[in-house]
mmCIF file of C-alpha atoms in Angstrom:
data_model
loop_
_atom_site.group_PDB
_atom_site.id
_atom_site.type_symbol
_atom_site.label_atom_id
_atom_site.label_comp_id
_atom_site.label_asym_id
_atom_site.label_seq_id
_atom_site.Cartn_x
_atom_site.Cartn_y
_atom_site.Cartn_z
ATOM 1 C CA MET A 587 -78.725 -9.131 28.576
ATOM 2 C CA ILE A 588 -79.627 -12.697 29.534
ATOM 3 C CA ASN A 589 -81.546 -13.235 26.300
ATOM 4 C CA LYS A 590 -78.591 -11.975 24.239
ATOM 5 C CA THR A 591 -76.254 -14.335 26.075
ATOM 6 C CA GLN A 592 -78.519 -17.327 25.669
ATOM 7 C CA SER A 593 -78.808 -16.667 21.955
ATOM 8 C CA HIS A 594 -75.178 -17.758 21.550
ATOM 9 C CA ILE A 595 -75.716 -21.038 23.422
ATOM 10 C CA LEU A 596 -76.609 -24.029 21.270
ATOM 11 C CA ILE A 597 -78.467 -25.823 24.080
ATOM 12 C CA SER A 598 -82.184 -25.297 24.500
ATOM 13 C CA GLU A 599 -82.882 -27.651 27.412
ATOM 14 C CA ILE A 600 -81.200 -30.225 29.647
ATOM 15 C CA LYS A 601 -83.461 -32.994 30.853
ATOM 16 C CA GLU A 602 -82.856 -36.533 32.138
ATOM 17 C CA GLY A 603 -79.158 -36.365 31.312
ATOM 18 C CA VAL A 604 -79.797 -35.368 27.679
ATOM 19 C CA ALA A 605 -78.947 -31.940 26.261
ATOM 20 C CA LEU A 606 -81.513 -30.957 23.631
ATOM 21 C CA LEU A 607 -80.045 -28.611 21.024
ATOM 22 C CA LYS A 608 -81.716 -25.681 19.309
ATOM 23 C CA ASP A 609 -81.227 -27.205 15.873
ATOM 24 C CA GLY A 610 -83.329 -30.215 16.869
ATOM 25 C CA GLY A 611 -80.504 -32.591 17.784
ATOM 26 C CA ALA A 612 -79.520 -34.059 21.130
ATOM 27 C CA VAL A 613 -76.314 -35.080 22.870
ATOM 28 C CA ILE A 614 -75.211 -36.911 25.998
ATOM 29 C CA VAL A 615 -71.809 -36.633 27.656
ATOM 30 C CA LEU A 616 -69.875 -39.558 29.114
ATOM 31 C CA LYS A 617 -67.110 -39.071 31.642
ATOM 32 C CA VAL A 618 -64.225 -41.485 31.111
ATOM 33 C CA SER A 619 -61.541 -42.436 33.596
ATOM 34 C CA ALA A 620 -57.842 -42.192 32.743
ATOM 35 C CA VAL A 621 -54.992 -44.682 32.604
ATOM 36 C CA ASN A 622 -51.285 -43.945 32.986
ATOM 37 C CA PHE A 623 -50.152 -45.106 29.567
ATOM 38 C CA GLY A 624 -46.461 -44.450 30.231
ATOM 39 C CA LEU A 625 -46.288 -46.874 33.161
ATOM 40 C CA LEU A 626 -47.626 -49.818 31.156
ATOM 41 C CA SER A 627 -45.475 -52.422 29.487
ATOM 42 C CA GLY A 628 -45.073 -52.590 25.732
ATOM 43 C CA GLU A 629 -47.538 -55.444 25.381
ATOM 44 C CA GLU A 630 -50.141 -53.642 27.482
ATOM 45 C CA GLN A 631 -49.715 -50.475 25.452
ATOM 46 C CA MET A 632 -50.191 -52.347 22.182
ATOM 47 C CA ALA A 633 -53.281 -54.074 23.592
ATOM 48 C CA ILE A 634 -54.818 -50.729 24.564
ATOM 49 C CA ILE A 635 -54.020 -49.198 21.178
ATOM 50 C CA GLY A 636 -55.572 -52.180 19.407
ATOM 51 C CA SER A 637 -58.727 -52.078 21.540
ATOM 52 C CA PHE A 638 -59.094 -48.328 21.033
ATOM 53 C CA ALA A 639 -58.642 -48.677 17.274
ATOM 54 C CA GLN A 640 -61.235 -51.443 17.241
ATOM 55 C CA MET A 641 -63.673 -49.169 19.065
ATOM 56 C CA LEU A 642 -63.191 -46.375 16.527
ATOM 57 C CA ASN A 643 -63.608 -48.744 13.589
ATOM 58 C CA SER A 644 -66.828 -50.161 15.029
ATOM 59 C CA LEU A 645 -68.555 -46.775 15.235
ATOM 60 C CA SER A 646 -71.157 -45.892 12.630
ATOM 61 C CA PHE A 647 -71.798 -42.448 14.108
ATOM 62 C CA ALA A 648 -69.747 -39.421 15.079
ATOM 63 C CA ILE A 649 -68.392 -38.812 18.570
ATOM 64 C CA GLN A 650 -66.424 -35.987 20.140
ATOM 65 C CA ILE A 651 -63.556 -36.513 22.583
ATOM 66 C CA VAL A 652 -63.053 -33.578 24.963
ATOM 67 C CA ILE A 653 -60.153 -33.049 27.385
ATOM 68 C CA LEU A 654 -60.616 -30.294 29.969
ATOM 69 C CA SER A 655 -57.920 -28.987 32.294
ATOM 70 C CA LYS A 656 -59.224 -27.259 35.403
ATOM 71 C CA ARG A 657 -57.329 -25.571 38.173
ATOM 72 C CA LEU A 658 -57.645 -27.416 41.469
ATOM 73 C CA ASP A 659 -59.122 -25.536 44.417
ATOM 74 C CA ILE A 660 -57.785 -26.825 47.749
ATOM 75 C CA SER A 661 -59.647 -24.448 50.044
ATOM 76 C CA SER A 662 -61.786 -27.241 51.509
ATOM 77 C CA TYR A 663 -58.644 -29.392 51.821
ATOM 78 C CA ILE A 664 -56.923 -26.704 53.901
ATOM 79 C CA ALA A 665 -60.071 -26.281 56.006
ATOM 80 C CA LEU A 666 -60.117 -30.012 56.674
ATOM 81 C CA LEU A 667 -56.467 -29.950 57.761
ATOM 82 C CA ASP A 668 -57.205 -27.043 60.112
ATOM 83 C CA LYS A 669 -60.104 -28.991 61.603
ATOM 84 C CA GLU A 670 -57.953 -32.065 62.166
ATOM 85 C CA LEU A 671 -55.172 -29.895 63.589
ATOM 86 C CA LYS A 672 -57.473 -28.524 66.308
ATOM 87 C CA LEU A 673 -58.396 -32.069 67.329
ATOM 88 C CA GLN A 674 -54.794 -33.266 67.411
ATOM 89 C CA THR A 675 -53.412 -33.795 70.928
ATOM 90 C CA ASN A 676 -49.981 -35.124 69.995
ATOM 91 C CA PRO A 677 -47.542 -32.163 69.771
ATOM 92 C CA LEU A 678 -45.262 -34.015 67.361
ATOM 93 C CA LEU A 679 -48.063 -34.824 64.926
ATOM 94 C CA ALA A 680 -49.516 -31.333 65.313
ATOM 95 C CA GLN A 681 -46.243 -29.693 64.320
ATOM 96 C CA THR A 682 -45.886 -32.117 61.421
ATOM 97 C CA MET A 683 -49.387 -31.236 60.205
ATOM 98 C CA VAL A 684 -48.549 -27.525 60.354
ATOM 99 C CA ARG A 685 -45.490 -28.058 58.184
ATOM 100 C CA TYR A 686 -47.488 -30.246 55.808
ATOM 101 C CA ARG A 687 -50.164 -27.554 55.486
ATOM 102 C CA GLN A 688 -47.539 -24.919 54.710
ATOM 103 C CA PHE A 689 -45.962 -27.210 52.129
ATOM 104 C CA VAL A 690 -49.275 -27.775 50.329
ATOM 105 C CA GLN A 691 -50.053 -24.052 50.239
ATOM 106 C CA SER A 692 -46.617 -23.182 48.863
ATOM 107 C CA LEU A 693 -46.892 -25.970 46.283
ATOM 108 C CA ILE A 694 -50.191 -24.596 44.975
ATOM 109 C CA LYS A 695 -48.886 -21.023 44.861
ATOM 110 C CA GLU A 696 -45.647 -21.859 43.063
ATOM 111 C CA ASN A 697 -47.105 -24.401 40.624
ATOM 112 C CA GLU A 698 -50.235 -24.557 38.518
ATOM 113 C CA VAL A 699 -51.931 -27.707 39.798
ATOM 114 C CA LEU A 700 -54.446 -28.872 37.206
ATOM 115 C CA ASP A 701 -57.002 -31.625 37.134
ATOM 116 C CA LYS A 702 -57.645 -33.220 33.746
ATOM 117 C CA SER A 703 -61.049 -34.651 32.880
ATOM 118 C CA PHE A 704 -61.895 -36.738 29.832
ATOM 119 C CA TYR A 705 -65.309 -36.743 28.185
ATOM 120 C CA VAL A 706 -66.943 -38.375 25.173
ATOM 121 C CA ALA A 707 -69.904 -36.543 23.627
ATOM 122 C CA VAL A 708 -72.390 -38.793 21.824
ATOM 123 C CA PRO A 709 -74.731 -36.799 19.543
ATOM 124 C CA VAL A 710 -77.773 -37.594 17.460
ATOM 125 C CA SER A 711 -78.818 -35.355 14.570
ATOM 126 C CA ARG A 712 -82.223 -33.803 13.983
ATOM 127 C CA LEU A 713 -82.689 -35.871 10.824
ATOM 128 C CA GLU A 714 -82.552 -39.052 12.877
ATOM 129 C CA LEU A 715 -85.045 -37.632 15.376
ATOM 130 C CA SER A 716 -87.566 -36.347 12.812
ATOM 131 C CA VAL A 717 -87.612 -32.975 14.519
ATOM 132 C CA GLY A 718 -90.396 -31.647 12.314
ATOM 133 C CA VAL A 719 -92.833 -34.248 13.663
ATOM 134 C CA LEU A 720 -91.869 -34.839 17.313
ATOM 135 C CA LYS A 721 -91.695 -32.202 20.052
ATOM 136 C CA GLY A 722 -91.440 -32.012 23.823
ATOM 137 C CA ASP A 723 -91.430 -35.283 25.734
ATOM 138 C CA GLU A 724 -91.878 -37.290 22.555
ATOM 139 C CA LEU A 725 -88.700 -35.769 21.157
ATOM 140 C CA LEU A 726 -86.810 -36.583 24.363
ATOM 141 C CA LYS A 727 -88.092 -40.156 24.314
ATOM 142 C CA LYS A 728 -87.073 -40.599 20.678
ATOM 143 C CA ALA A 729 -83.646 -39.097 21.406
ATOM 144 C CA LYS A 730 -83.039 -41.516 24.271
ATOM 145 C CA THR A 731 -84.135 -44.417 22.081
ATOM 146 C CA LYS A 732 -81.505 -43.479 19.501
ATOM 147 C CA ILE A 733 -78.702 -42.356 21.765
ATOM 148 C CA LEU A 734 -78.695 -44.866 24.632
ATOM 149 C CA PRO A 735 -77.648 -47.844 22.452
ATOM 150 C CA ARG A 736 -74.729 -45.749 21.241
ATOM 151 C CA ARG A 737 -73.809 -44.999 24.827
ATOM 152 C CA ASP A 738 -73.841 -48.688 25.724
ATOM 153 C CA GLN A 739 -71.698 -49.562 22.716
ATOM 154 C CA ILE A 740 -69.048 -46.996 23.617
ATOM 155 C CA ALA A 741 -69.095 -48.079 27.265
ATOM 156 C CA ARG A 742 -68.513 -51.722 26.322
ATOM 157 C CA GLN A 743 -65.633 -50.860 24.014
ATOM 158 C CA LEU A 744 -63.958 -48.579 26.562
ATOM 159 C CA ASN A 745 -64.350 -51.193 29.282
ATOM 160 C CA ARG A 746 -62.248 -53.510 27.140
ATOM 161 C CA VAL A 747 -59.494 -50.896 27.272
ATOM 162 C CA GLY A 748 -59.783 -50.794 31.067
ATOM 163 C CA LEU A 749 -61.584 -47.448 31.323
ATOM 164 C CA LYS A 750 -64.678 -46.706 33.377
ATOM 165 C CA VAL A 751 -67.546 -44.762 31.824
ATOM 166 C CA SER A 752 -70.349 -42.838 33.547
ATOM 167 C CA GLN A 753 -73.037 -40.631 32.038
ATOM 168 C CA LEU A 754 -73.356 -37.077 33.331
ATOM 169 C CA ASN A 755 -76.669 -36.138 34.917
ATOM 170 C CA ASP A 756 -78.429 -32.786 34.677
ATOM 171 C CA LYS A 757 -76.385 -31.162 37.442
ATOM 172 C CA ASP A 758 -73.085 -32.376 36.007
ATOM 173 C CA LEU A 759 -74.025 -31.187 32.529
ATOM 174 C CA ILE A 760 -74.907 -27.715 33.807
ATOM 175 C CA GLU A 761 -71.589 -27.439 35.658
ATOM 176 C CA LEU A 762 -69.677 -28.692 32.617
ATOM 177 C CA PHE A 763 -71.243 -26.258 30.169
ATOM 178 C CA TYR A 764 -70.964 -23.407 32.670
ATOM 179 C CA TYR A 765 -67.232 -24.022 32.886
ATOM 180 C CA ILE A 766 -66.931 -24.170 29.096
ATOM 181 C CA TYR A 767 -68.606 -20.773 28.743
ATOM 182 C CA ASN A 768 -66.960 -19.303 31.889
ATOM 183 C CA PRO A 769 -63.530 -20.929 32.239
ATOM 184 C CA SER A 770 -62.085 -18.156 34.414
ATOM 185 C CA GLU A 771 -64.830 -18.261 37.058
ATOM 186 C CA THR A 772 -65.081 -21.955 37.799
ATOM 187 C CA ARG A 773 -62.764 -23.938 40.047
ATOM 188 C CA ILE A 774 -62.901 -27.557 41.089
ATOM 189 C CA SER A 775 -63.835 -28.127 44.691
ATOM 190 C CA SER A 776 -61.587 -30.601 46.457
ATOM 191 C CA SER A 777 -64.616 -31.980 48.325
ATOM 192 C CA ALA A 778 -64.706 -34.644 45.619
ATOM 193 C CA LEU A 779 -61.577 -36.104 47.187
ATOM 194 C CA ASP A 780 -61.990 -38.779 49.816
ATOM 195 C CA ASP A 781 -61.947 -37.197 53.281
ATOM 196 C CA LYS A 782 -60.342 -40.297 54.761
ATOM 197 C CA ILE A 783 -57.468 -40.154 52.283
ATOM 198 C CA ILE A 784 -57.026 -36.420 52.873
ATOM 199 C CA ALA A 785 -57.031 -36.796 56.628
ATOM 200 C CA SER A 786 -54.633 -39.744 56.568
ATOM 201 C CA SER A 787 -52.217 -38.182 54.075
ATOM 202 C CA ALA A 788 -50.633 -36.175 56.882
ATOM 203 C CA TYR A 789 -50.184 -39.315 58.974
ATOM 204 C CA ASN A 790 -49.438 -41.959 56.352
ATOM 205 C CA PRO A 791 -47.491 -40.368 53.492
ATOM 206 C CA GLN A 792 -46.447 -43.711 52.054
ATOM 207 C CA GLY A 793 -49.376 -43.933 49.620
ATOM 208 C CA SER A 794 -49.007 -43.593 45.882
ATOM 209 C CA SER A 795 -50.378 -40.043 45.831
ATOM 210 C CA ALA A 796 -49.172 -38.883 49.222
ATOM 211 C CA VAL A 797 -46.356 -36.439 49.805
ATOM 212 C CA LYS A 798 -43.436 -37.457 51.963
ATOM 213 C CA ILE A 799 -43.246 -35.456 55.175
ATOM 214 C CA GLU A 800 -39.876 -34.799 56.755
ATOM 215 C CA VAL A 801 -39.955 -34.317 60.507
ATOM 216 C CA PRO A 802 -37.787 -31.332 61.550
ATOM 217 C CA ARG A 803 -34.518 -32.122 63.260
ATOM 218 C CA GLU A 804 -35.196 -29.859 66.227
ATOM 219 C CA ILE A 805 -37.996 -32.146 67.413
ATOM 220 C CA ARG A 806 -36.714 -34.649 69.948
ATOM 221 C CA LEU A 807 -38.583 -37.106 72.096
ATOM 222 C CA ASN A 808 -38.136 -36.659 75.845
ATOM 223 C CA ILE A 809 -37.339 -40.200 76.961
ATOM 224 C CA PRO A 810 -36.477 -40.551 80.675
ATOM 225 C CA GLN A 811 -33.157 -42.228 81.385
ATOM 226 C CA PRO A 812 -32.745 -44.857 84.142
ATOM 227 C CA VAL A 813 -31.266 -43.660 87.427
ATOM 228 C CA HIS A 814 -29.019 -46.677 87.945
ATOM 229 C CA PRO A 815 -27.069 -48.196 85.074
ATOM 230 C CA VAL A 816 -28.268 -51.537 83.881
ATOM 231 C CA PRO A 817 -25.532 -54.192 84.152
ATOM 232 C CA GLN A 818 -24.527 -55.636 80.807
ATOM 233 C CA PRO A 819 -23.582 -59.318 80.397
ATOM 234 C CA SER A 820 -19.956 -60.147 79.723
ATOM 235 C CA HIS A 821 -20.878 -62.451 76.835
ATOM 236 C CA PRO A 822 -23.652 -62.077 74.263
ATOM 237 C CA SER A 823 -26.945 -63.561 75.263
ATOM 238 C CA TYR A 824 -28.859 -65.716 72.831
ATOM 239 C CA ILE A 825 -32.073 -65.739 74.854
ATOM 240 C CA GLN A 826 -34.538 -63.061 73.829
ATOM 241 C CA PRO A 827 -36.717 -61.719 76.663
ATOM 242 C CA LEU A 828 -40.472 -61.878 76.340
ATOM 243 C CA PRO A 829 -42.303 -58.640 75.444
ATOM 244 C CA GLN A 830 -44.198 -57.163 78.359
ATOM 245 C CA ASN A 831 -47.407 -56.531 76.446
ATOM 246 C CA ILE A 832 -47.650 -59.965 74.802
ATOM 247 C CA PRO A 833 -48.825 -62.898 76.940
ATOM 248 C CA ALA A 834 -46.452 -65.804 76.979
ATOM 249 C CA SER A 835 -47.418 -69.135 75.538
ATOM 250 C CA PRO A 836 -47.910 -72.156 77.842
ATOM 251 C CA ILE A 837 -44.489 -73.497 76.869
ATOM 252 C CA GLN A 838 -42.835 -70.168 77.647
ATOM 253 C CA GLN A 839 -44.713 -69.887 80.923
ATOM 254 C CA ARG A 840 -43.482 -73.319 81.885
ATOM 255 C CA GLN A 841 -39.926 -72.397 80.892
ATOM 256 C CA TYR A 842 -39.801 -69.058 82.729
ATOM 257 C CA SER A 843 -41.943 -70.001 85.727
ATOM 258 C CA PRO A 844 -39.832 -69.761 88.954
ATOM 259 C CA SER A 845 -42.049 -72.288 90.732
ATOM 260 C CA ARG A 846 -40.927 -75.145 88.503
ATOM 261 C CA ASN A 847 -37.720 -76.017 90.360
ATOM 262 C CA HIS A 848 -38.140 -79.786 90.257
ATOM 263 C CA PRO A 849 -35.024 -81.744 89.224
ATOM 264 C CA PHE A 850 -34.946 -83.260 85.781
ATOM 265 C CA VAL A 851 -34.804 -87.069 86.229
ATOM 266 C CA VAL A 852 -33.387 -89.316 83.519
ATOM 267 C CA GLU A 853 -34.277 -92.988 83.757
ATOM 268 C CA GLU A 854 -31.696 -95.378 82.336
ATOM 269 C CA LEU A 855 -33.133 -98.183 80.239
ATOM 270 C CA SER A 856 -31.892 -101.733 80.624
ATOM 271 C CA ASP A 857 -30.010 -103.476 77.862
ATOM 272 C CA THR A 858 -32.371 -106.435 77.781
ATOM 273 C CA VAL A 859 -35.701 -106.186 76.021
#
């Protein structure tokens, strides 16, 4: 059964970040970052279009642009929230985290949350590699000699557009091709997300990708009230009291010090010089 399945796969071997094909060719895959094109100004959009067109016109070889949409798996995200919830000692923050966790779970169930990835496949044909002469490590070495300059050229052109490029290693290539051949069995693990951002999203929802958390109205802070009423001044006061936790400056200490009760003496100058 395994041999029959592998007969439909065009890849014979993956080594040193290069996928060697059964027909004698080779290919590498570059992962490219994304840019929110709709949020850019008109001039920035035209600059990106011009740079991308210049990259396409400069190519003397074929490339393949692949866009994959994968369903996001937040199981590790929920586990991280549960771990932080057990360590939380503040009842107000704990209840807020519970509501945030419920909101995230309902959001994933009601909506199809997808993660888009962008790839550029850079191939080299068997005619360029002289497949009838070279085999094994010599073939891999010849493939890297042909394909790496193409990779560097594409990376330079995409960097001008403002995109970051990274080459997939052996492990990444295996996961990518496994998902292509088994799209219904593979899910993205949210462990790739930054744990610090995940942990702080429940406390600081003001970030660009954070979700606003509404504190329920039934939560109230128990603030003790003073036993005796504090007398209020009859006219507004323009002197602001010093904070208790901030040390006063030397000038303020001299102004508010009760020990400085010396009279202020003004010496009158004579008219004659």
